[in-house]
Amino acid sequence: MKRRTLRAALPVVAAALLTSACSGGGSPLAKSGSKSNFSTAQATTAPGVGPLANLTWYGDYRAPYSEDPLKTADYPEETILGNVCPPLLRTNADYSLSPGIAESWSQPSPEHVVFNLNPRATFSDGHPVTTADVIYSLMRNEDPNEASNYSDSYTDVTSVTATGPEQVTVNLSKPDYLFVRNMGILAGAIVEKAFAVKAGANFGNANVGVVCAGPYTVSSFDGTNTMVLKRTPNYWDPAHAAKAASVTFTFMSDPSAIGNALTAGTLDGAFDLPPSTVPQLSKAADGKLYVGAAGSTTQNIDLIISQLSGTLGDVRVRQALSMAIDRNGIAQTLFNGAADPLYAVAGPGFWESSPAKSVYQAAYQKLVQQPDVAAAGKLVQEAGATGKTFSIGYAASSPTDAQLAEVLQQTGDSIGLKVKIVGLPDQQYGDLFIDPKARSAYDSFLTINYLEYPEAADMYSSYATKAGAQNFNGWTDPTVEADILKAQGSENQTQRAEYVVAAQAVIAKALPWIPIVAPRALLFQNKAVTGAPLTFSYMDNAWAATMGAP
Amino acid sequence: MGRLVLHRLGGLLTTLMLSSVVIFGSLYLAPGSPEDVLFGSRQPTAAARAAVAHRLHLDQPLPVRYWDWLVGVLHGDLGTSMVTGQSVADRVGGHLGTSLLLVTLSMVIVIVIGTGLGAVSAMRPGAVDATANAVTSVSVTVPSFVAASLLISVFAVHLGWFPESGVGSGLGGELHGLFLPAVAMAIMNCGFLARISRNALREELQKEHVQTALVRGLPRWAVLRDHVFRNALPPIITAVALLTSGTFASTLIVETAFAVPGIGQLTISSVGQKDFPVVQAVSLLLVAAFVICNAASDLIQALIDPRLRTTRRTA
């Protein structure tokens, strides 16, 4: 559920050519400082009212690898597949959960979550959604042969059983009040068992497809450029039936092509826009660029420490580096103002909408620091690290990553460290996240991480606990382990927040990851359509069903 | 003539064979593998990884995989995409038509404008030639990716005459959508071809037999047609063939800039995903385009110039 992303699929040479040639209107270094133009209280654009014949949308930087909701968790899949294979529960635009395929749910004890299925729920082929389908769909995440991208959501799940004709119970190994959130993302996507079993290893391939219970079904997919969804006829949930008869997703990687397509109206809208499109799109006449406020997404850009040996193995060097980074400057220049300085990996995006916001906010304020190069240099000296070298790996295909690596290199230089930055092809960069051997070649690497729902405890458990799927450097701390465990077991959100901020205080000092900036939500929507969510909730949900004519 | 065709065909097959080995080998040697793409950020169990590798035949040694692929191709089966599971013929086929149309359109523009401009400047020395010279000097310095961004901002975004990305449906819609990308690739090539045609025509115009024919009072158009243009054709045809094969390669960049659903985008994404069968098919198509263009140029030259109709001389 916590994922890094690989931006841009262009090979290095072409990317270099295109960014130098085509981004004339949007040099990423232009100081334009965009301002947010909607409040965080506003979760969606005006609701869509009228029907639409076709909606064309930016499907992100590449085509999905598979239509199987569990196979790959990245922007293209998570933007599209929630419309086809929605999860058990519906995540609303404000991240709250509401009934979906399960018409109600409860957690009668800390280790049991009970879901009552909606008897009307049917798959696109007309078969009803049964408890067997739900159990099969959830348990696929635990099947090593499926290699689900969401298997870490199921770490605490011991079994899923039918406890009534329309009732399914998830049994957990320890108290966990966070698990239910995973039933509102693709980790809880429901597929038809009979179809999936019959398709076997080909399930989700472009020419085989999937059978799910969403408001849309895949009508055509060429594997490269476009995927067309069509409205499911006689959708079982008329209150959430789609208004657009079809949705065409187009995949493109060149930022200026994306900007032009939106400006000219070839595309009706887009989420997750490259920062370099901001200047062009904020001037568009036929649509509006929505720039979120601080904390409008859970995305966080960090420097991951690969190993706790070498130059960055000394906590004082990590602290010095973090102290010297000009986060505000990075947000303003590299991201055209569409990002904010980040002082804890789970920043405002993780608690802006939480009832316990005040607890998180007070703790976060204590971590805010202005860059202090002199003090950082002194700390490096104290650590005896002056003149020592460390390396940063980054995805060479992403211009923003490359610039960020250069900025960090200068930062390191300014405090007496030597920084080697290494641009890696997508494949090798991706290997850093899965192969310890690949990782050992670099002291650190850059990531854009995110969580589909705002829950700070889950973000921290992913990289700062022993069992965390993203704990690449093996950093652990007994206090953090205990606090995160207690946070998971706390039903009361304020109490949970208190445990999380206690853990956060330790993590922010030890810096197994160094937070840098948090991108803001960027949405472009043509005047002819409306209804898109303004939050990160578009990931994994049937957001397209809410789109309509104004 | 028949021998020449056979000879060329043999050359095509040999080139394709050799390049298929090179492409297959280099993909194999480059770091990373397709199953890593499929697993994304997840660390699968060894068994799960092995099962996927087995399903994709990645667990077999390189020569075996190459042989299997070759046998498949000889039976008309280009294989299955490792990433989407679609047949390679389906993935490539749909896009190939668009790219072919794009290259054809671009080359028609190049031939008409390039030779036209060359002919005008060859026959009108002085101001006209100097102007044409200035125009071609500028156009040969405009690479397709620069032209692309200029054309998009002027003709698509500001004037709105052409779509800025993608193509419409039907032949009319496709041509409309492909016009700007075709022009983007044509600008530089037009300059080259104009220069080459001008020099070739100028050289022929100055030949003694041409001067003699003109002095003897033969009609000017007949002299131009039979003695000047015909004799100037070989270098022009060679240039057109080279530019055409180069245009196939430029589609990679231009199709990305205009979001044209052709083989360019398919190639870029497939290379990134190490989708061996798709990359192999597309790369071989590009190689084939190169070889076919050159062979076609030789054959056309042989048709024009009977002296070249023996294989020994063109081989």
JSON list of N, CA, C and O in Angstrom, two decimals, chain A residues 98-125:
[
{"chain": "A", "resi": 98, "resn": "SER", "atom": "N", "xyz": [-17.54, 4.73, 3.12]},
{"chain": "A", "resi": 98, "resn": "SER", "atom": "CA", "xyz": [-18.99, 4.53, 3.13]},
{"chain": "A", "resi": 98, "resn": "SER", "atom": "C", "xyz": [-19.31, 3.22, 2.44]},
{"chain": "A", "resi": 98, "resn": "SER", "atom": "O", "xyz": [-18.46, 2.61, 1.80]},
{"chain": "A", "resi": 99, "resn": "PRO", "atom": "N", "xyz": [-20.56, 2.74, 2.58]},
{"chain": "A", "resi": 99, "resn": "PRO", "atom": "CA", "xyz": [-20.90, 1.42, 2.05]},
{"chain": "A", "resi": 99, "resn": "PRO", "atom": "C", "xyz": [-20.64, 1.32, 0.55]},
{"chain": "A", "resi": 99, "resn": "PRO", "atom": "O", "xyz": [-20.79, 2.29, -0.19]},
{"chain": "A", "resi": 100, "resn": "GLY", "atom": "N", "xyz": [-20.23, 0.15, 0.12]},
{"chain": "A", "resi": 100, "resn": "GLY", "atom": "CA", "xyz": [-20.01, -0.13, -1.30]},
{"chain": "A", "resi": 100, "resn": "GLY", "atom": "C", "xyz": [-20.57, -1.51, -1.55]},
{"chain": "A", "resi": 100, "resn": "GLY", "atom": "O", "xyz": [-21.76, -1.75, -1.34]},
{"chain": "A", "resi": 101, "resn": "ILE", "atom": "N", "xyz": [-19.70, -2.44, -1.95]},
{"chain": "A", "resi": 101, "resn": "ILE", "atom": "CA", "xyz": [-20.14, -3.82, -2.13]},
{"chain": "A", "resi": 101, "resn": "ILE", "atom": "C", "xyz": [-20.55, -4.38, -0.76]},
{"chain": "A", "resi": 101, "resn": "ILE", "atom": "O", "xyz": [-21.48, -5.17, -0.66]},
{"chain": "A", "resi": 102, "resn": "ALA", "atom": "N", "xyz": [-19.90, -3.91, 0.30]},
{"chain": "A", "resi": 102, "resn": "ALA", "atom": "CA", "xyz": [-20.36, -4.22, 1.67]},
{"chain": "A", "resi": 102, "resn": "ALA", "atom": "C", "xyz": [-21.30, -3.09, 2.08]},
{"chain": "A", "resi": 102, "resn": "ALA", "atom": "O", "xyz": [-20.91, -1.93, 2.05]},
{"chain": "A", "resi": 103, "resn": "GLU", "atom": "N", "xyz": [-22.54, -3.44, 2.45]},
{"chain": "A", "resi": 103, "resn": "GLU", "atom": "CA", "xyz": [-23.49, -2.38, 2.78]},
{"chain": "A", "resi": 103, "resn": "GLU", "atom": "C", "xyz": [-23.29, -1.88, 4.21]},
{"chain": "A", "resi": 103, "resn": "GLU", "atom": "O", "xyz": [-23.79, -0.82, 4.57]},
{"chain": "A", "resi": 104, "resn": "SER", "atom": "N", "xyz": [-22.58, -2.68, 5.03]},
{"chain": "A", "resi": 104, "resn": "SER", "atom": "CA", "xyz": [-22.25, -2.21, 6.37]},
{"chain": "A", "resi": 104, "resn": "SER", "atom": "C", "xyz": [-21.05, -2.99, 6.87]},
{"chain": "A", "resi": 104, "resn": "SER", "atom": "O", "xyz": [-20.72, -4.05, 6.34]},
{"chain": "A", "resi": 105, "resn": "TRP", "atom": "N", "xyz": [-20.39, -2.43, 7.85]},
{"chain": "A", "resi": 105, "resn": "TRP", "atom": "CA", "xyz": [-19.24, -3.12, 8.44]},
{"chain": "A", "resi": 105, "resn": "TRP", "atom": "C", "xyz": [-19.09, -2.70, 9.88]},
{"chain": "A", "resi": 105, "resn": "TRP", "atom": "O", "xyz": [-19.59, -1.64, 10.27]},
{"chain": "A", "resi": 106, "resn": "SER", "atom": "N", "xyz": [-18.43, -3.54, 10.67]},
{"chain": "A", "resi": 106, "resn": "SER", "atom": "CA", "xyz": [-18.20, -3.19, 12.07]},
{"chain": "A", "resi": 106, "resn": "SER", "atom": "C", "xyz": [-16.99, -3.95, 12.57]},
{"chain": "A", "resi": 106, "resn": "SER", "atom": "O", "xyz": [-16.55, -4.91, 11.94]},
{"chain": "A", "resi": 107, "resn": "GLN", "atom": "N", "xyz": [-16.43, -3.47, 13.66]},
{"chain": "A", "resi": 107, "resn": "GLN", "atom": "CA", "xyz": [-15.29, -4.15, 14.27]},
{"chain": "A", "resi": 107, "resn": "GLN", "atom": "C", "xyz": [-15.69, -4.47, 15.71]},
{"chain": "A", "resi": 107, "resn": "GLN", "atom": "O", "xyz": [-15.34, -3.73, 16.63]},
{"chain": "A", "resi": 108, "resn": "PRO", "atom": "N", "xyz": [-16.43, -5.59, 15.90]},
{"chain": "A", "resi": 108, "resn": "PRO", "atom": "CA", "xyz": [-16.97, -5.88, 17.23]},
{"chain": "A", "resi": 108, "resn": "PRO", "atom": "C", "xyz": [-15.86, -6.12, 18.26]},
{"chain": "A", "resi": 108, "resn": "PRO", "atom": "O", "xyz": [-16.07, -5.88, 19.44]},
{"chain": "A", "resi": 109, "resn": "SER", "atom": "N", "xyz": [-14.70, -6.56, 17.83]},
{"chain": "A", "resi": 109, "resn": "SER", "atom": "CA", "xyz": [-13.58, -6.70, 18.75]},
{"chain": "A", "resi": 109, "resn": "SER", "atom": "C", "xyz": [-12.33, -6.28, 17.99]},
{"chain": "A", "resi": 109, "resn": "SER", "atom": "O", "xyz": [-12.32, -6.27, 16.76]},
{"chain": "A", "resi": 110, "resn": "PRO", "atom": "N", "xyz": [-11.24, -5.93, 18.71]},
{"chain": "A", "resi": 110, "resn": "PRO", "atom": "CA", "xyz": [-10.07, -5.38, 18.02]},
{"chain": "A", "resi": 110, "resn": "PRO", "atom": "C", "xyz": [-9.48, -6.31, 16.96]},
{"chain": "A", "resi": 110, "resn": "PRO", "atom": "O", "xyz": [-8.77, -5.86, 16.08]},
{"chain": "A", "resi": 111, "resn": "GLU", "atom": "N", "xyz": [-9.80, -7.64, 17.05]},
{"chain": "A", "resi": 111, "resn": "GLU", "atom": "CA", "xyz": [-9.19, -8.58, 16.11]},
{"chain": "A", "resi": 111, "resn": "GLU", "atom": "C", "xyz": [-10.17, -9.11, 15.05]},
{"chain": "A", "resi": 111, "resn": "GLU", "atom": "O", "xyz": [-9.82, -10.03, 14.31]},
{"chain": "A", "resi": 112, "resn": "HIS", "atom": "N", "xyz": [-11.36, -8.57, 14.99]},
{"chain": "A", "resi": 112, "resn": "HIS", "atom": "CA", "xyz": [-12.34, -9.07, 14.01]},
{"chain": "A", "resi": 112, "resn": "HIS", "atom": "C", "xyz": [-13.04, -7.91, 13.32]},
{"chain": "A", "resi": 112, "resn": "HIS", "atom": "O", "xyz": [-13.57, -7.02, 13.99]},
{"chain": "A", "resi": 113, "resn": "VAL", "atom": "N", "xyz": [-13.06, -7.95, 11.99]},
{"chain": "A", "resi": 113, "resn": "VAL", "atom": "CA", "xyz": [-13.81, -6.96, 11.23]},
{"chain": "A", "resi": 113, "resn": "VAL", "atom": "C", "xyz": [-14.87, -7.70, 10.44]},
{"chain": "A", "resi": 113, "resn": "VAL", "atom": "O", "xyz": [-14.57, -8.67, 9.73]},
{"chain": "A", "resi": 114, "resn": "VAL", "atom": "N", "xyz": [-16.13, -7.28, 10.59]},
{"chain": "A", "resi": 114, "resn": "VAL", "atom": "CA", "xyz": [-17.25, -7.98, 9.96]},
{"chain": "A", "resi": 114, "resn": "VAL", "atom": "C", "xyz": [-17.83, -7.11, 8.84]},
{"chain": "A", "resi": 114, "resn": "VAL", "atom": "O", "xyz": [-18.08, -5.92, 9.04]},
{"chain": "A", "resi": 115, "resn": "PHE", "atom": "N", "xyz": [-18.01, -7.72, 7.67]},
{"chain": "A", "resi": 115, "resn": "PHE", "atom": "CA", "xyz": [-18.58, -7.01, 6.52]},
{"chain": "A", "resi": 115, "resn": "PHE", "atom": "C", "xyz": [-19.88, -7.69, 6.10]},
{"chain": "A", "resi": 115, "resn": "PHE", "atom": "O", "xyz": [-19.91, -8.91, 5.92]},
{"chain": "A", "resi": 116, "resn": "ASN", "atom": "N", "xyz": [-20.95, -6.91, 5.96]},
{"chain": "A", "resi": 116, "resn": "ASN", "atom": "CA", "xyz": [-22.21, -7.45, 5.44]},
{"chain": "A", "resi": 116, "resn": "ASN", "atom": "C", "xyz": [-22.37, -7.01, 4.00]},
{"chain": "A", "resi": 116, "resn": "ASN", "atom": "O", "xyz": [-22.42, -5.81, 3.70]},
{"chain": "A", "resi": 117, "resn": "LEU", "atom": "N", "xyz": [-22.43, -8.00, 3.09]},
{"chain": "A", "resi": 117, "resn": "LEU", "atom": "CA", "xyz": [-22.47, -7.67, 1.67]},
{"chain": "A", "resi": 117, "resn": "LEU", "atom": "C", "xyz": [-23.83, -7.14, 1.27]},
{"chain": "A", "resi": 117, "resn": "LEU", "atom": "O", "xyz": [-24.86, -7.53, 1.83]},
{"chain": "A", "resi": 118, "resn": "ASN", "atom": "N", "xyz": [-23.82, -6.27, 0.28]},
{"chain": "A", "resi": 118, "resn": "ASN", "atom": "CA", "xyz": [-25.07, -5.78, -0.27]},
{"chain": "A", "resi": 118, "resn": "ASN", "atom": "C", "xyz": [-25.64, -6.88, -1.18]},
{"chain": "A", "resi": 118, "resn": "ASN", "atom": "O", "xyz": [-24.98, -7.28, -2.14]},
{"chain": "A", "resi": 119, "resn": "PRO", "atom": "N", "xyz": [-26.83, -7.40, -0.85]},
{"chain": "A", "resi": 119, "resn": "PRO", "atom": "CA", "xyz": [-27.35, -8.52, -1.64]},
{"chain": "A", "resi": 119, "resn": "PRO", "atom": "C", "xyz": [-27.61, -8.14, -3.10]},
{"chain": "A", "resi": 119, "resn": "PRO", "atom": "O", "xyz": [-27.70, -9.01, -3.97]},
{"chain": "A", "resi": 120, "resn": "ARG", "atom": "N", "xyz": [-27.71, -6.84, -3.38]},
{"chain": "A", "resi": 120, "resn": "ARG", "atom": "CA", "xyz": [-27.96, -6.43, -4.77]},
{"chain": "A", "resi": 120, "resn": "ARG", "atom": "C", "xyz": [-26.68, -6.42, -5.60]},
{"chain": "A", "resi": 120, "resn": "ARG", "atom": "O", "xyz": [-26.73, -6.35, -6.82]},
{"chain": "A", "resi": 121, "resn": "ALA", "atom": "N", "xyz": [-25.52, -6.44, -4.94]},
{"chain": "A", "resi": 121, "resn": "ALA", "atom": "CA", "xyz": [-24.25, -6.29, -5.66]},
{"chain": "A", "resi": 121, "resn": "ALA", "atom": "C", "xyz": [-24.06, -7.41, -6.68]},
{"chain": "A", "resi": 121, "resn": "ALA", "atom": "O", "xyz": [-24.15, -8.59, -6.36]},
{"chain": "A", "resi": 122, "resn": "THR", "atom": "N", "xyz": [-23.85, -7.01, -7.92]},
{"chain": "A", "resi": 122, "resn": "THR", "atom": "CA", "xyz": [-23.66, -8.00, -8.99]},
{"chain": "A", "resi": 122, "resn": "THR", "atom": "C", "xyz": [-22.43, -7.63, -9.82]},
{"chain": "A", "resi": 122, "resn": "THR", "atom": "O", "xyz": [-22.09, -6.47, -9.97]},
{"chain": "A", "resi": 123, "resn": "PHE", "atom": "N", "xyz": [-21.82, -8.67, -10.39]},
{"chain": "A", "resi": 123, "resn": "PHE", "atom": "CA", "xyz": [-20.70, -8.46, -11.29]},
{"chain": "A", "resi": 123, "resn": "PHE", "atom": "C", "xyz": [-21.21, -8.00, -12.65]},
{"chain": "A", "resi": 123, "resn": "PHE", "atom": "O", "xyz": [-22.41, -8.13, -12.95]},
{"chain": "A", "resi": 124, "resn": "SER", "atom": "N", "xyz": [-20.29, -7.54, -13.48]},
{"chain": "A", "resi": 124, "resn": "SER", "atom": "CA", "xyz": [-20.70, -7.01, -14.78]},
{"chain": "A", "resi": 124, "resn": "SER", "atom": "C", "xyz": [-21.32, -8.09, -15.68]},
{"chain": "A", "resi": 124, "resn": "SER", "atom": "O", "xyz": [-22.03, -7.78, -16.62]},
{"chain": "A", "resi": 125, "resn": "ASP", "atom": "N", "xyz": [-21.07, -9.37, -15.37]},
{"chain": "A", "resi": 125, "resn": "ASP", "atom": "CA", "xyz": [-21.69, -10.42, -16.18]},
{"chain": "A", "resi": 125, "resn": "ASP", "atom": "C", "xyz": [-23.02, -10.87, -15.59]},
{"chain": "A", "resi": 125, "resn": "ASP", "atom": "O", "xyz": [-23.61, -11.86, -16.03]}
]
